mmCIF file of C-alpha atoms and ligand atoms in Angstrom:
data_model
loop_
_atom_site.group_PDB
_atom_site.id
_atom_site.type_symbol
_atom_site.label_atom_id
_atom_site.label_comp_id
_atom_site.label_asym_id
_atom_site.label_seq_id
_atom_site.Cartn_x
_atom_site.Cartn_y
_atom_site.Cartn_z
ATOM 1 C CA MET A 145 5.823 -49.679 -50.122
ATOM 2 C CA THR A 146 2.560 -51.507 -49.530
ATOM 3 C CA ARG A 147 -0.229 -49.210 -48.356
ATOM 4 C CA LEU A 148 -2.418 -50.389 -45.477
ATOM 5 C CA ALA A 149 -6.195 -50.264 -45.286
ATOM 6 C CA VAL A 150 -8.925 -51.653 -43.046
ATOM 7 C CA GLN A 151 -12.483 -52.763 -43.768
ATOM 8 C CA SER A 152 -15.108 -50.185 -42.809
ATOM 9 C CA ARG A 153 -17.156 -52.626 -40.690
ATOM 10 C CA LEU A 154 -14.201 -52.915 -38.266
ATOM 11 C CA VAL A 155 -13.781 -49.208 -37.641
ATOM 12 C CA PRO A 156 -15.799 -47.355 -34.982
ATOM 13 C CA GLY A 157 -17.920 -44.505 -36.293
ATOM 14 C CA ASP A 158 -21.525 -43.613 -37.149
ATOM 15 C CA SER A 159 -20.821 -42.722 -40.781
ATOM 16 C CA LEU A 160 -18.257 -43.671 -43.406
ATOM 17 C CA ARG A 161 -16.702 -40.221 -43.009
ATOM 18 C CA GLN A 162 -16.212 -40.777 -39.251
ATOM 19 C CA LYS A 163 -14.886 -44.287 -39.855
ATOM 20 C CA TYR A 164 -12.435 -43.042 -42.472
ATOM 21 C CA ASP A 165 -11.163 -40.277 -40.172
ATOM 22 C CA ASN A 166 -10.728 -42.820 -37.356
ATOM 23 C CA ALA A 167 -8.937 -45.285 -39.654
ATOM 24 C CA ARG A 168 -6.466 -42.557 -40.660
ATOM 25 C CA ARG A 169 -6.002 -41.573 -37.012
ATOM 26 C CA TYR A 170 -5.194 -45.198 -36.115
ATOM 27 C CA GLY A 171 -2.445 -45.191 -38.767
ATOM 28 C CA PHE A 172 -4.073 -46.705 -41.875
ATOM 29 C CA ASP A 173 -3.599 -45.219 -45.343
ATOM 30 C CA GLY A 174 -7.103 -46.027 -46.502
ATOM 31 C CA MET A 175 -10.405 -47.770 -45.881
ATOM 32 C CA GLU A 176 -12.183 -50.537 -47.813
ATOM 33 C CA LEU A 177 -15.971 -50.689 -47.950
ATOM 34 C CA SER A 178 -17.339 -53.902 -46.457
ATOM 35 C CA GLY A 179 -20.766 -55.191 -45.534
ATOM 36 C CA PRO A 180 -24.155 -55.303 -47.153
ATOM 37 C CA VAL A 181 -25.758 -53.389 -48.770
ATOM 38 C CA MET A 182 -22.661 -52.421 -50.797
ATOM 39 C CA ILE A 183 -24.587 -50.243 -53.235
ATOM 40 C CA ASP A 184 -25.818 -48.124 -50.289
ATOM 41 C CA LEU A 185 -22.305 -47.882 -48.809
ATOM 42 C CA ALA A 186 -20.779 -46.915 -52.161
ATOM 43 C CA ARG A 187 -23.468 -44.251 -52.689
ATOM 44 C CA GLU A 188 -22.717 -42.824 -49.232
ATOM 45 C CA ALA A 189 -18.979 -42.716 -50.044
ATOM 46 C CA VAL A 190 -19.667 -40.909 -53.350
ATOM 47 C CA ARG A 191 -22.081 -38.460 -51.674
ATOM 48 C CA ASP A 192 -19.709 -37.612 -48.805
ATOM 49 C CA GLY A 193 -16.475 -37.747 -50.814
ATOM 50 C CA VAL A 194 -14.993 -40.510 -48.638
ATOM 51 C CA PRO A 195 -11.859 -42.071 -50.223
ATOM 52 C CA VAL A 196 -12.198 -45.817 -50.740
ATOM 53 C CA THR A 197 -9.530 -48.439 -51.539
ATOM 54 C CA ALA A 198 -11.951 -51.165 -52.750
ATOM 55 C CA MET A 199 -15.485 -52.512 -52.322
ATOM 56 C CA CYS A 200 -15.708 -56.050 -50.945
ATOM 57 C CA SER A 201 -18.573 -57.946 -52.666
ATOM 58 C CA GLY A 202 -21.762 -57.040 -50.718
ATOM 59 C CA HIS A 203 -24.059 -57.480 -53.746
ATOM 60 C CA ARG A 204 -27.146 -59.698 -54.058
ATOM 61 C CA GLY A 205 -26.600 -63.322 -55.044
ATOM 62 C CA TRP A 206 -23.434 -64.834 -56.475
ATOM 63 C CA PHE A 207 -21.971 -65.462 -59.925
ATOM 64 C CA ILE A 208 -22.601 -69.202 -59.429
ATOM 65 C CA ASP A 209 -25.562 -68.983 -57.062
ATOM 66 C CA PRO A 210 -27.723 -72.158 -56.999
ATOM 67 C CA ASP A 211 -30.720 -69.912 -57.870
ATOM 68 C CA PRO A 212 -30.593 -68.518 -61.454
ATOM 69 C CA GLU A 213 -32.601 -65.483 -60.317
ATOM 70 C CA GLN A 214 -29.831 -64.655 -57.843
ATOM 71 C CA VAL A 215 -27.202 -65.063 -60.582
ATOM 72 C CA ARG A 216 -29.092 -62.418 -62.540
ATOM 73 C CA ALA A 217 -29.347 -60.151 -59.457
ATOM 74 C CA CYS A 218 -25.607 -60.567 -58.844
ATOM 75 C CA ARG A 219 -24.669 -59.434 -62.355
ATOM 76 C CA GLU A 220 -27.111 -56.519 -62.137
ATOM 77 C CA ASP A 221 -25.711 -55.276 -58.799
ATOM 78 C CA VAL A 222 -22.110 -55.782 -59.881
ATOM 79 C CA LYS A 223 -22.710 -53.557 -62.906
ATOM 80 C CA VAL A 224 -24.111 -50.792 -60.673
ATOM 81 C CA LEU A 225 -21.127 -51.199 -58.324
ATOM 82 C CA LEU A 226 -18.718 -50.915 -61.247
ATOM 83 C CA GLU A 227 -20.339 -47.595 -62.141
ATOM 84 C CA LEU A 228 -20.047 -46.367 -58.542
ATOM 85 C CA GLY A 229 -16.479 -47.757 -58.413
ATOM 86 C CA ALA A 230 -15.600 -45.670 -61.462
ATOM 87 C CA GLU A 231 -16.704 -42.576 -59.517
ATOM 88 C CA LEU A 232 -14.793 -43.678 -56.424
ATOM 89 C CA GLY A 233 -11.686 -44.844 -58.302
ATOM 90 C CA ALA A 234 -12.023 -48.157 -56.430
ATOM 91 C CA PRO A 235 -12.218 -51.749 -57.690
ATOM 92 C CA LEU A 236 -14.931 -54.228 -56.771
ATOM 93 C CA ILE A 237 -13.673 -57.477 -55.200
ATOM 94 C CA VAL A 238 -15.475 -60.497 -56.639
ATOM 95 C CA VAL A 239 -15.571 -64.230 -55.900
ATOM 96 C CA PRO A 240 -17.609 -66.920 -57.713
ATOM 97 C CA ILE A 241 -19.560 -67.706 -54.538
ATOM 98 C CA TYR A 242 -19.029 -67.723 -50.807
ATOM 99 C CA GLY A 243 -19.931 -70.743 -48.659
ATOM 100 C CA ARG A 244 -20.675 -73.375 -51.317
ATOM 101 C CA THR A 245 -18.122 -75.896 -52.495
ATOM 102 C CA HIS A 246 -17.667 -79.264 -54.163
ATOM 103 C CA ASN A 247 -15.152 -80.163 -51.452
ATOM 104 C CA LEU A 248 -17.810 -80.872 -48.802
ATOM 105 C CA PRO A 249 -20.888 -83.176 -48.869
ATOM 106 C CA PRO A 250 -23.183 -82.749 -51.939
ATOM 107 C CA HIS A 251 -25.737 -80.515 -50.165
ATOM 108 C CA CYS A 252 -22.936 -77.938 -49.696
ATOM 109 C CA GLY A 253 -22.467 -77.530 -53.454
ATOM 110 C CA THR A 254 -24.336 -75.411 -55.984
ATOM 111 C CA GLY A 255 -26.405 -78.193 -57.577
ATOM 112 C CA ARG A 256 -24.206 -78.007 -60.706
ATOM 113 C CA THR A 257 -20.973 -79.774 -61.611
ATOM 114 C CA ARG A 258 -17.652 -78.039 -61.112
ATOM 115 C CA GLU A 259 -17.343 -77.649 -64.910
ATOM 116 C CA GLU A 260 -20.815 -76.073 -65.141
ATOM 117 C CA ASP A 261 -19.947 -73.716 -62.278
ATOM 118 C CA ARG A 262 -16.707 -72.736 -63.958
ATOM 119 C CA ALA A 263 -18.478 -71.986 -67.242
ATOM 120 C CA LEU A 264 -21.176 -69.919 -65.481
ATOM 121 C CA TRP A 265 -18.534 -67.975 -63.541
ATOM 122 C CA LEU A 266 -16.596 -67.174 -66.720
ATOM 123 C CA GLU A 267 -19.775 -66.156 -68.540
ATOM 124 C CA GLY A 268 -20.677 -63.741 -65.712
ATOM 125 C CA LEU A 269 -17.146 -62.438 -65.358
ATOM 126 C CA ARG A 270 -17.026 -61.711 -69.105
ATOM 127 C CA GLU A 271 -20.349 -59.869 -68.969
ATOM 128 C CA VAL A 272 -19.308 -57.640 -66.061
ATOM 129 C CA THR A 273 -15.809 -57.114 -67.495
ATOM 130 C CA ASP A 274 -17.363 -55.767 -70.689
ATOM 131 C CA HIS A 275 -19.446 -53.434 -68.526
ATOM 132 C CA ALA A 276 -16.370 -52.362 -66.527
ATOM 133 C CA GLU A 277 -14.638 -51.426 -69.771
ATOM 134 C CA ARG A 278 -17.645 -49.396 -70.902
ATOM 135 C CA VAL A 279 -18.048 -47.424 -67.643
ATOM 136 C CA GLY A 280 -14.409 -47.221 -66.451
ATOM 137 C CA GLY A 281 -14.897 -49.453 -63.390
ATOM 138 C CA SER A 282 -12.546 -52.221 -62.311
ATOM 139 C CA LEU A 283 -12.616 -55.679 -60.725
ATOM 140 C CA VAL A 284 -10.273 -57.763 -58.614
ATOM 141 C CA VAL A 285 -10.869 -61.508 -58.571
ATOM 142 C CA GLU A 286 -10.192 -63.019 -55.150
ATOM 143 C CA ALA A 287 -9.069 -66.561 -54.365
ATOM 144 C CA ILE A 288 -10.808 -68.038 -51.304
ATOM 145 C CA ASN A 289 -10.131 -71.407 -49.727
ATOM 146 C CA ARG A 290 -11.585 -74.765 -50.795
ATOM 147 C CA PHE A 291 -14.198 -74.814 -48.005
ATOM 148 C CA GLU A 292 -15.748 -71.560 -49.231
ATOM 149 C CA ASN A 293 -15.753 -72.262 -53.001
ATOM 150 C CA SER A 294 -14.141 -74.656 -55.451
ATOM 151 C CA ILE A 295 -13.493 -72.452 -58.485
ATOM 152 C CA SER A 296 -11.152 -69.649 -57.391
ATOM 153 C CA VAL A 297 -9.049 -71.284 -54.678
ATOM 154 C CA LYS A 298 -5.410 -70.419 -55.183
ATOM 155 C CA VAL A 299 -3.970 -67.046 -56.153
ATOM 156 C CA ALA A 300 -2.886 -68.655 -59.444
ATOM 157 C CA ASP A 301 -6.578 -69.459 -60.175
ATOM 158 C CA ALA A 302 -7.557 -65.829 -59.670
ATOM 159 C CA VAL A 303 -4.625 -64.688 -61.812
ATOM 160 C CA GLY A 304 -5.709 -67.161 -64.522
ATOM 161 C CA PHE A 305 -9.257 -65.726 -64.538
ATOM 162 C CA ALA A 306 -7.927 -62.162 -64.701
ATOM 163 C CA ARG A 307 -5.621 -63.167 -67.558
ATOM 164 C CA GLU A 308 -8.513 -64.849 -69.374
ATOM 165 C CA MET A 309 -10.511 -61.601 -69.270
ATOM 166 C CA ASP A 310 -7.551 -59.921 -70.996
ATOM 167 C CA SER A 311 -8.653 -56.505 -69.770
ATOM 168 C CA THR A 312 -6.840 -53.635 -68.086
ATOM 169 C CA GLN A 313 -9.915 -53.418 -65.819
ATOM 170 C CA VAL A 314 -9.429 -56.847 -64.195
ATOM 171 C CA ARG A 315 -6.724 -57.967 -61.770
ATOM 172 C CA ALA A 316 -6.336 -60.637 -59.091
ATOM 173 C CA MET A 317 -5.821 -60.638 -55.334
ATOM 174 C CA GLY A 318 -4.731 -62.864 -52.489
ATOM 175 C CA ASP A 319 -6.150 -63.071 -48.979
ATOM 176 C CA VAL A 320 -3.511 -64.393 -46.595
ATOM 177 C CA PHE A 321 -6.129 -66.151 -44.413
ATOM 178 C CA HIS A 322 -7.130 -68.299 -47.409
ATOM 179 C CA MET A 323 -3.562 -68.492 -48.744
ATOM 180 C CA ASN A 324 -2.370 -69.902 -45.408
ATOM 181 C CA ILE A 325 -4.620 -72.903 -46.162
ATOM 182 C CA GLU A 326 -3.983 -73.235 -49.899
ATOM 183 C CA GLU A 327 -0.528 -72.019 -50.897
ATOM 184 C CA VAL A 328 2.817 -73.790 -50.599
ATOM 185 C CA ASP A 329 4.662 -70.478 -50.148
ATOM 186 C CA MET A 330 2.495 -67.389 -49.612
ATOM 187 C CA GLY A 331 5.193 -64.840 -50.477
ATOM 188 C CA ALA A 332 6.162 -66.682 -53.658
ATOM 189 C CA SER A 333 2.500 -66.948 -54.740
ATOM 190 C CA LEU A 334 2.002 -63.205 -54.344
ATOM 191 C CA GLU A 335 5.214 -62.530 -56.215
ATOM 192 C CA ALA A 336 4.202 -64.898 -59.022
ATOM 193 C CA ALA A 337 1.042 -62.829 -59.608
ATOM 194 C CA GLY A 338 3.342 -59.968 -60.684
ATOM 195 C CA ASP A 339 1.629 -56.945 -62.199
ATOM 196 C CA LEU A 340 -1.735 -58.682 -61.994
ATOM 197 C CA LEU A 341 -1.691 -58.490 -58.191
ATOM 198 C CA GLY A 342 -4.211 -55.735 -57.536
ATOM 199 C CA TYR A 343 -5.042 -56.064 -53.843
ATOM 200 C CA VAL A 344 -4.355 -58.116 -50.699
ATOM 201 C CA HIS A 345 -6.483 -59.056 -47.682
ATOM 202 C CA LEU A 346 -4.832 -59.433 -44.279
ATOM 203 C CA ALA A 347 -5.807 -61.527 -41.252
ATOM 204 C CA ASP A 348 -3.935 -63.828 -38.934
ATOM 205 C CA SER A 349 -4.132 -67.650 -38.956
ATOM 206 C CA GLN A 350 -7.446 -67.839 -37.050
ATOM 207 C CA ARG A 351 -8.725 -64.696 -38.756
ATOM 208 C CA LEU A 352 -8.137 -62.341 -35.883
ATOM 209 C CA GLU A 353 -6.213 -59.129 -36.543
ATOM 210 C CA PRO A 354 -2.573 -59.478 -37.699
ATOM 211 C CA GLY A 355 -0.248 -60.225 -34.789
ATOM 212 C CA MET A 356 -2.727 -62.415 -32.906
ATOM 213 C CA GLY A 357 -1.998 -65.821 -34.474
ATOM 214 C CA HIS A 358 0.748 -67.899 -36.038
ATOM 215 C CA LEU A 359 0.630 -66.854 -39.701
ATOM 216 C CA ASP A 360 4.075 -66.664 -41.348
ATOM 217 C CA TRP A 361 4.069 -62.875 -41.691
ATOM 218 C CA PRO A 362 7.789 -62.534 -42.562
ATOM 219 C CA ASN A 363 7.107 -64.778 -45.590
ATOM 220 C CA VAL A 364 4.172 -62.587 -46.713
ATOM 221 C CA PHE A 365 6.022 -59.301 -46.188
ATOM 222 C CA ALA A 366 9.127 -60.650 -47.949
ATOM 223 C CA GLY A 367 7.097 -61.596 -51.038
ATOM 224 C CA LEU A 368 5.476 -58.156 -51.198
ATOM 225 C CA ALA A 369 8.864 -56.456 -50.686
ATOM 226 C CA ARG A 370 10.580 -58.538 -53.400
ATOM 227 C CA MET A 371 7.948 -57.567 -55.934
ATOM 228 C CA GLY A 372 7.900 -53.914 -54.792
ATOM 229 C CA TYR A 373 4.113 -54.104 -54.306
ATOM 230 C CA ASP A 374 2.823 -50.582 -53.723
ATOM 231 C CA GLY A 375 -0.914 -51.288 -53.861
ATOM 232 C CA PHE A 376 -3.261 -51.705 -50.911
ATOM 233 C CA ALA A 377 -3.289 -54.532 -48.385
ATOM 234 C CA SER A 378 -6.415 -54.350 -46.246
ATOM 235 C CA MET A 379 -7.385 -55.919 -42.938
ATOM 236 C CA GLU A 380 -10.363 -58.265 -43.327
ATOM 237 C CA CYS A 381 -10.626 -60.075 -40.033
ATOM 238 C CA HIS A 382 -12.351 -60.355 -36.670
ATOM 239 C CA LEU A 383 -11.067 -58.217 -33.806
ATOM 240 C CA SER A 384 -9.859 -59.508 -30.433
ATOM 241 C CA GLY A 385 -11.062 -56.347 -28.663
ATOM 242 C CA PRO A 386 -12.539 -52.893 -29.260
ATOM 243 C CA GLY A 387 -11.476 -51.398 -32.604
ATOM 244 C CA GLU A 388 -10.076 -48.225 -31.086
ATOM 245 C CA GLU A 389 -7.710 -50.362 -28.965
ATOM 246 C CA VAL A 390 -6.673 -53.203 -31.273
ATOM 247 C CA LEU A 391 -6.567 -51.487 -34.693
ATOM 248 C CA PRO A 392 -3.663 -49.099 -33.854
ATOM 249 C CA VAL A 393 -1.687 -52.069 -32.446
ATOM 250 C CA ALA A 394 -2.326 -54.190 -35.551
ATOM 251 C CA VAL A 395 -1.319 -51.450 -37.983
ATOM 252 C CA GLU A 396 1.888 -50.916 -36.031
ATOM 253 C CA PHE A 397 2.605 -54.669 -36.153
ATOM 254 C CA LEU A 398 2.142 -54.622 -39.955
ATOM 255 C CA ARG A 399 4.295 -51.523 -40.500
ATOM 256 C CA ARG A 400 7.136 -52.926 -38.386
ATOM 257 C CA GLY A 401 7.080 -56.233 -40.286
ATOM 258 C CA MET A 402 6.958 -54.533 -43.671
ATOM 259 C CA ALA A 403 9.857 -52.219 -42.780
ATOM 260 C CA GLU A 404 11.975 -55.198 -41.679
ATOM 261 C CA ALA A 405 11.173 -57.065 -44.902
ATOM 262 C CA ALA A 406 11.961 -53.985 -46.996
ATOM 263 C CA SER A 407 15.409 -53.536 -45.456
ATOM 264 C CA ALA A 408 16.131 -57.269 -45.820
ATOM 265 C CA ALA A 409 15.125 -57.119 -49.514
ATOM 266 C CA GLY A 410 17.679 -54.395 -50.240
ATOM 267 C CA PRO A 411 17.824 -50.699 -51.136
ATOM 268 C CA ALA A 412 15.346 -50.870 -54.054
ATOM 269 C CA SER A 413 12.538 -51.840 -51.651
ATOM 270 C CA VAL A 414 13.313 -49.351 -48.885
ATOM 271 C CA PRO A 415 11.190 -46.202 -49.092
ATOM 272 C CA ALA A 416 13.146 -42.934 -49.549
HETATM 273 C C1 LER B 552 -14.419 -64.316 -47.707
HETATM 274 O O1 LER B 552 -13.818 -65.267 -46.892
HETATM 275 C C2 LER B 552 -13.452 -63.312 -48.173
HETATM 276 O O2 LER B 552 -12.259 -63.439 -47.990
HETATM 277 C C3 LER B 552 -13.985 -62.127 -48.863
HETATM 278 O O3 LER B 552 -12.961 -61.216 -49.161
HETATM 279 C C4 LER B 552 -14.749 -62.523 -50.097
HETATM 280 O O4 LER B 552 -15.225 -61.434 -50.795
HETATM 281 MN MN1 MN B 553 -10.879 -61.777 -48.401
#
């Protein structure tokens, strides 16, 4: 059965330890680190022994940043995060860039062509994959919608990049907020990723917490149930109210939907 997590920035608490304890009390199985500066958050988690499901970007720069200096800073930080991730047993979520795309007017791009961006992304991904293999860290490549980047857009793109790295340390992930924009059938896209699906992000259609919009949740849950996905799916969203009130409701909504999908998918998917 899919395990549920929530991003740390959404959970009340003065420290990661307090946030983790609250997340568990609300009904989550785990907590993902989110927010800058990720290196500081990951060091705190290592120091305090806080279990972590993944680290969501939070490094300097981007793999295809318009500024070459920031590309260098990105690769440097990602390598440090892979080392910390090896200690935490948690993958680092990566995207080529956030907030720059060829699908909007030219000033919204990176200053390079799509082909140049793709080549730079693959060069960086190869460099950090080699580092992940050396230090025992791992990466998940995320697909984010066409208005946020134009390289890793559909889950199949992310799966293709993971496949190209040909490494046990690299997998792909889907974020249902982005998938709701880009995929024909969200459940089928997740299922098609097969063993390379390493993580999932959850939010409703307008990016509030699950249960607050019109996303086709039965379709998502059915895809995860059909493939017997037992990794983490983590809430990355905005909240409609105080965390201590809305997070327990959202996790209950997700568990109910997943249980219904599991019984509809047949005995193999129903937990013992
Ligand atoms: C950004 O929209 C997003 O979904 C993040 O997970 C990217 O790291
Ligand atoms: Mn995401």
